[in-house]
């Protein structure tokens, strides 16, 4: 059963301008330490950050809160599975909201797809409740 869907599109040049203007202040406010470390390995780090911004926005929409009710940017972390498939790891209020939305007797599973093609980056998140085995 699907319990949430979210989508977001962001202009990469917008994130690039924010990075130029606010630098570390922006990165530390929005991205986890692990996300920031991973960005170092990418040539197009504005595209890297733009996709993750879109993923965080899409996840917050799928949770039904946006960036409110205690859900903060760094509560939503984009990770990569072996082979590079992106996935979400939720912390704090975002995780609590996800647990609240998950019906009794079920476990949650998040699906994330991200893409970029200048000038935009986008992401979609689907949150699914699956029966516990």
PDB file of C-alpha atoms in Angstrom:
ATOM      1  CA  UNK A   1       0.000   0.000   0.000  1.00  0.00           C
ATOM      2  CA  UNK A   2       1.324   3.441  -0.925  1.00  0.00           C
ATOM      3  CA  UNK A   3       1.253   5.832   2.018  1.00  0.00           C
ATOM      4  CA  UNK A   4       2.990   8.805   0.405  1.00  0.00           C
ATOM      5  CA  UNK A   5       4.238  10.209  -2.888  1.00  0.00           C
ATOM      6  CA  UNK A   6       6.308  13.344  -3.379  1.00  0.00           C
ATOM      7  CA  UNK A   7       8.032  14.996  -6.317  1.00  0.00           C
ATOM      8  CA  UNK A   8      10.241  18.051  -6.648  1.00  0.00           C
ATOM      9  CA  UNK A   9      12.055  19.906  -9.412  1.00  0.00           C
ATOM     10  CA  UNK A  10      14.781  22.492  -8.786  1.00  0.00           C
ATOM     11  CA  UNK A  11      16.937  24.632 -11.050  1.00  0.00           C
ATOM     12  CA  UNK A  12      20.572  23.620 -10.658  1.00  0.00           C
ATOM     13  CA  UNK A  13      21.763  27.209 -11.142  1.00  0.00           C
ATOM     14  CA  UNK A  14      19.623  28.246  -8.158  1.00  0.00           C
ATOM     15  CA  UNK A  15      21.449  25.767  -5.922  1.00  0.00           C
ATOM     16  CA  UNK A  16      24.757  26.841  -7.487  1.00  0.00           C
ATOM     17  CA  UNK A  17      24.058  30.492  -6.575  1.00  0.00           C
ATOM     18  CA  UNK A  18      23.112  29.526  -3.006  1.00  0.00           C
ATOM     19  CA  UNK A  19      26.324  27.493  -2.697  1.00  0.00           C
ATOM     20  CA  UNK A  20      28.380  30.443  -3.969  1.00  0.00           C
ATOM     21  CA  UNK A  21      26.665  32.912  -1.649  1.00  0.00           C
ATOM     22  CA  UNK A  22      26.276  30.875   1.554  1.00  0.00           C
ATOM     23  CA  UNK A  23      28.830  28.061   1.064  1.00  0.00           C
ATOM     24  CA  UNK A  24      29.408  25.962   4.164  1.00  0.00           C
ATOM     25  CA  UNK A  25      26.545  27.626   6.042  1.00  0.00           C
ATOM     26  CA  UNK A  26      24.091  26.260   3.455  1.00  0.00           C
ATOM     27  CA  UNK A  27      25.756  22.847   3.234  1.00  0.00           C
ATOM     28  CA  UNK A  28      25.821  22.378   7.024  1.00  0.00           C
ATOM     29  CA  UNK A  29      22.181  23.465   7.387  1.00  0.00           C
ATOM     30  CA  UNK A  30      20.767  21.214   4.657  1.00  0.00           C
ATOM     31  CA  UNK A  31      23.098  18.238   4.149  1.00  0.00           C
ATOM     32  CA  UNK A  32      24.472  15.620   6.526  1.00  0.00           C
ATOM     33  CA  UNK A  33      28.199  15.186   7.003  1.00  0.00           C
ATOM     34  CA  UNK A  34      28.089  11.990   4.911  1.00  0.00           C
ATOM     35  CA  UNK A  35      26.283  13.758   2.059  1.00  0.00           C
ATOM     36  CA  UNK A  36      28.863  16.548   2.126  1.00  0.00           C
ATOM     37  CA  UNK A  37      31.761  14.070   2.090  1.00  0.00           C
ATOM     38  CA  UNK A  38      30.268  12.228  -0.895  1.00  0.00           C
ATOM     39  CA  UNK A  39      29.909  15.520  -2.803  1.00  0.00           C
ATOM     40  CA  UNK A  40      33.688  15.883  -2.839  1.00  0.00           C
ATOM     41  CA  UNK A  41      33.927  13.006  -5.306  1.00  0.00           C
ATOM     42  CA  UNK A  42      31.684  14.622  -7.926  1.00  0.00           C
ATOM     43  CA  UNK A  43      32.794  17.004 -10.667  1.00  0.00           C
ATOM     44  CA  UNK A  44      29.337  18.600 -10.861  1.00  0.00           C
ATOM     45  CA  UNK A  45      28.770  19.212  -7.163  1.00  0.00           C
ATOM     46  CA  UNK A  46      25.968  21.783  -7.785  1.00  0.00           C
ATOM     47  CA  UNK A  47      24.091  19.029  -9.668  1.00  0.00           C
ATOM     48  CA  UNK A  48      24.855  16.590  -6.838  1.00  0.00           C
ATOM     49  CA  UNK A  49      23.448  18.969  -4.234  1.00  0.00           C
ATOM     50  CA  UNK A  50      20.472  19.951  -6.424  1.00  0.00           C
ATOM     51  CA  UNK A  51      19.364  16.324  -6.806  1.00  0.00           C
ATOM     52  CA  UNK A  52      19.595  15.760  -3.075  1.00  0.00           C
ATOM     53  CA  UNK A  53      17.727  19.001  -2.363  1.00  0.00           C
ATOM     54  CA  UNK A  54      14.950  17.759  -4.662  1.00  0.00           C
ATOM     55  CA  UNK A  55      14.992  14.346  -2.946  1.00  0.00           C
ATOM     56  CA  UNK A  56      14.634  15.918   0.508  1.00  0.00           C
ATOM     57  CA  UNK A  57      11.760  18.129  -0.700  1.00  0.00           C
ATOM     58  CA  UNK A  58      10.051  15.165  -2.371  1.00  0.00           C
ATOM     59  CA  UNK A  59      10.410  13.083   0.791  1.00  0.00           C
ATOM     60  CA  UNK A  60       8.984  15.845   2.989  1.00  0.00           C
ATOM     61  CA  UNK A  61       6.001  16.052   0.623  1.00  0.00           C
ATOM     62  CA  UNK A  62       5.552  12.264   0.731  1.00  0.00           C
ATOM     63  CA  UNK A  63       5.527  12.495   4.540  1.00  0.00           C
ATOM     64  CA  UNK A  64       2.748  15.062   4.255  1.00  0.00           C
ATOM     65  CA  UNK A  65       4.550  17.656   6.342  1.00  0.00           C
ATOM     66  CA  UNK A  66       6.892  19.584   4.104  1.00  0.00           C
ATOM     67  CA  UNK A  67       9.682  21.084   6.180  1.00  0.00           C
ATOM     68  CA  UNK A  68       7.393  21.619   9.177  1.00  0.00           C
ATOM     69  CA  UNK A  69       6.289  19.771  12.310  1.00  0.00           C
ATOM     70  CA  UNK A  70       9.901  19.194  13.324  1.00  0.00           C
ATOM     71  CA  UNK A  71      10.952  17.689   9.991  1.00  0.00           C
ATOM     72  CA  UNK A  72      14.261  19.314   9.065  1.00  0.00           C
ATOM     73  CA  UNK A  73      16.604  19.047   6.103  1.00  0.00           C
ATOM     74  CA  UNK A  74      19.181  16.887   7.820  1.00  0.00           C
ATOM     75  CA  UNK A  75      16.466  14.494   9.082  1.00  0.00           C
ATOM     76  CA  UNK A  76      16.330  13.238   5.487  1.00  0.00           C
ATOM     77  CA  UNK A  77      19.561  11.745   4.166  1.00  0.00           C
ATOM     78  CA  UNK A  78      20.256  10.447   0.685  1.00  0.00           C
ATOM     79  CA  UNK A  79      22.525   7.406   0.639  1.00  0.00           C
ATOM     80  CA  UNK A  80      23.741   5.128  -2.117  1.00  0.00           C
ATOM     81  CA  UNK A  81      23.449   1.368  -2.009  1.00  0.00           C
ATOM     82  CA  UNK A  82      26.275  -0.738  -3.428  1.00  0.00           C
ATOM     83  CA  UNK A  83      26.103  -0.190  -7.172  1.00  0.00           C
ATOM     84  CA  UNK A  84      24.947   3.409  -6.745  1.00  0.00           C
ATOM     85  CA  UNK A  85      21.161   3.038  -6.321  1.00  0.00           C
ATOM     86  CA  UNK A  86      19.957   5.998  -4.218  1.00  0.00           C
ATOM     87  CA  UNK A  87      17.978   5.391  -1.070  1.00  0.00           C
ATOM     88  CA  UNK A  88      16.706   7.421   1.877  1.00  0.00           C
ATOM     89  CA  UNK A  89      17.662   7.195   5.524  1.00  0.00           C
ATOM     90  CA  UNK A  90      15.388   9.145   7.864  1.00  0.00           C
ATOM     91  CA  UNK A  91      16.269  10.483  11.284  1.00  0.00           C
ATOM     92  CA  UNK A  92      14.512  12.362  14.084  1.00  0.00           C
ATOM     93  CA  UNK A  93      11.105  13.875  13.335  1.00  0.00           C
ATOM     94  CA  UNK A  94      11.104  12.568   9.751  1.00  0.00           C
ATOM     95  CA  UNK A  95      11.550   8.992  10.984  1.00  0.00           C
ATOM     96  CA  UNK A  96       8.912   9.526  13.684  1.00  0.00           C
ATOM     97  CA  UNK A  97       6.447  10.807  11.077  1.00  0.00           C
ATOM     98  CA  UNK A  98       7.168   7.833   8.822  1.00  0.00           C
ATOM     99  CA  UNK A  99       6.597   5.416  11.708  1.00  0.00           C
ATOM    100  CA  UNK A 100       3.333   7.209  12.528  1.00  0.00           C
ATOM    101  CA  UNK A 101       2.122   6.847   8.915  1.00  0.00           C
ATOM    102  CA  UNK A 102       3.006   3.154   8.731  1.00  0.00           C
ATOM    103  CA  UNK A 103      -0.014   0.986   9.600  1.00  0.00           C
ATOM    104  CA  UNK A 104       0.256  -1.466  12.491  1.00  0.00           C
ATOM    105  CA  UNK A 105       1.604  -4.819  11.356  1.00  0.00           C
ATOM    106  CA  UNK A 106       3.460  -3.245   8.440  1.00  0.00           C
ATOM    107  CA  UNK A 107       6.981  -2.058   7.741  1.00  0.00           C
ATOM    108  CA  UNK A 108       7.852   0.913   5.582  1.00  0.00           C
ATOM    109  CA  UNK A 109       9.925   0.985   2.432  1.00  0.00           C
ATOM    110  CA  UNK A 110      11.009   4.130   0.599  1.00  0.00           C
ATOM    111  CA  UNK A 111      11.710   4.378  -3.113  1.00  0.00           C
ATOM    112  CA  UNK A 112      13.781   7.237  -4.519  1.00  0.00           C
ATOM    113  CA  UNK A 113      14.621   8.190  -8.077  1.00  0.00           C
ATOM    114  CA  UNK A 114      16.709  11.271  -8.909  1.00  0.00           C
ATOM    115  CA  UNK A 115      17.797  12.775 -12.202  1.00  0.00           C
ATOM    116  CA  UNK A 116      19.356  15.916 -13.575  1.00  0.00           C
ATOM    117  CA  UNK A 117      19.568  17.460 -17.000  1.00  0.00           C
ATOM    118  CA  UNK A 118      20.721  21.039 -16.846  1.00  0.00           C
ATOM    119  CA  UNK A 119      19.100  23.336 -16.102  1.00  0.00           C
ATOM    120  CA  UNK A 120      17.008  21.162 -13.724  1.00  0.00           C
ATOM    121  CA  UNK A 121      17.280  18.342 -11.226  1.00  0.00           C
ATOM    122  CA  UNK A 122      14.322  16.355  -9.970  1.00  0.00           C
ATOM    123  CA  UNK A 123      13.409  13.567  -7.598  1.00  0.00           C
ATOM    124  CA  UNK A 124      10.418  11.428  -6.800  1.00  0.00           C
ATOM    125  CA  UNK A 125       9.794   9.562  -3.557  1.00  0.00           C
ATOM    126  CA  UNK A 126       7.258   6.818  -2.966  1.00  0.00           C
ATOM    127  CA  UNK A 127       6.672   5.532   0.551  1.00  0.00           C
ATOM    128  CA  UNK A 128       5.179   2.082   0.752  1.00  0.00           C
ATOM    129  CA  UNK A 129       3.780   0.041   3.641  1.00  0.00           C
ATOM    130  CA  UNK A 130       4.489  -3.694   3.362  1.00  0.00           C
ATOM    131  CA  UNK A 131       3.132  -6.482   5.559  1.00  0.00           C
ATOM    132  CA  UNK A 132       5.610  -7.769   8.125  1.00  0.00           C
ATOM    133  CA  UNK A 133       6.541 -11.408   7.557  1.00  0.00           C
TER     134      UNK A 133
END
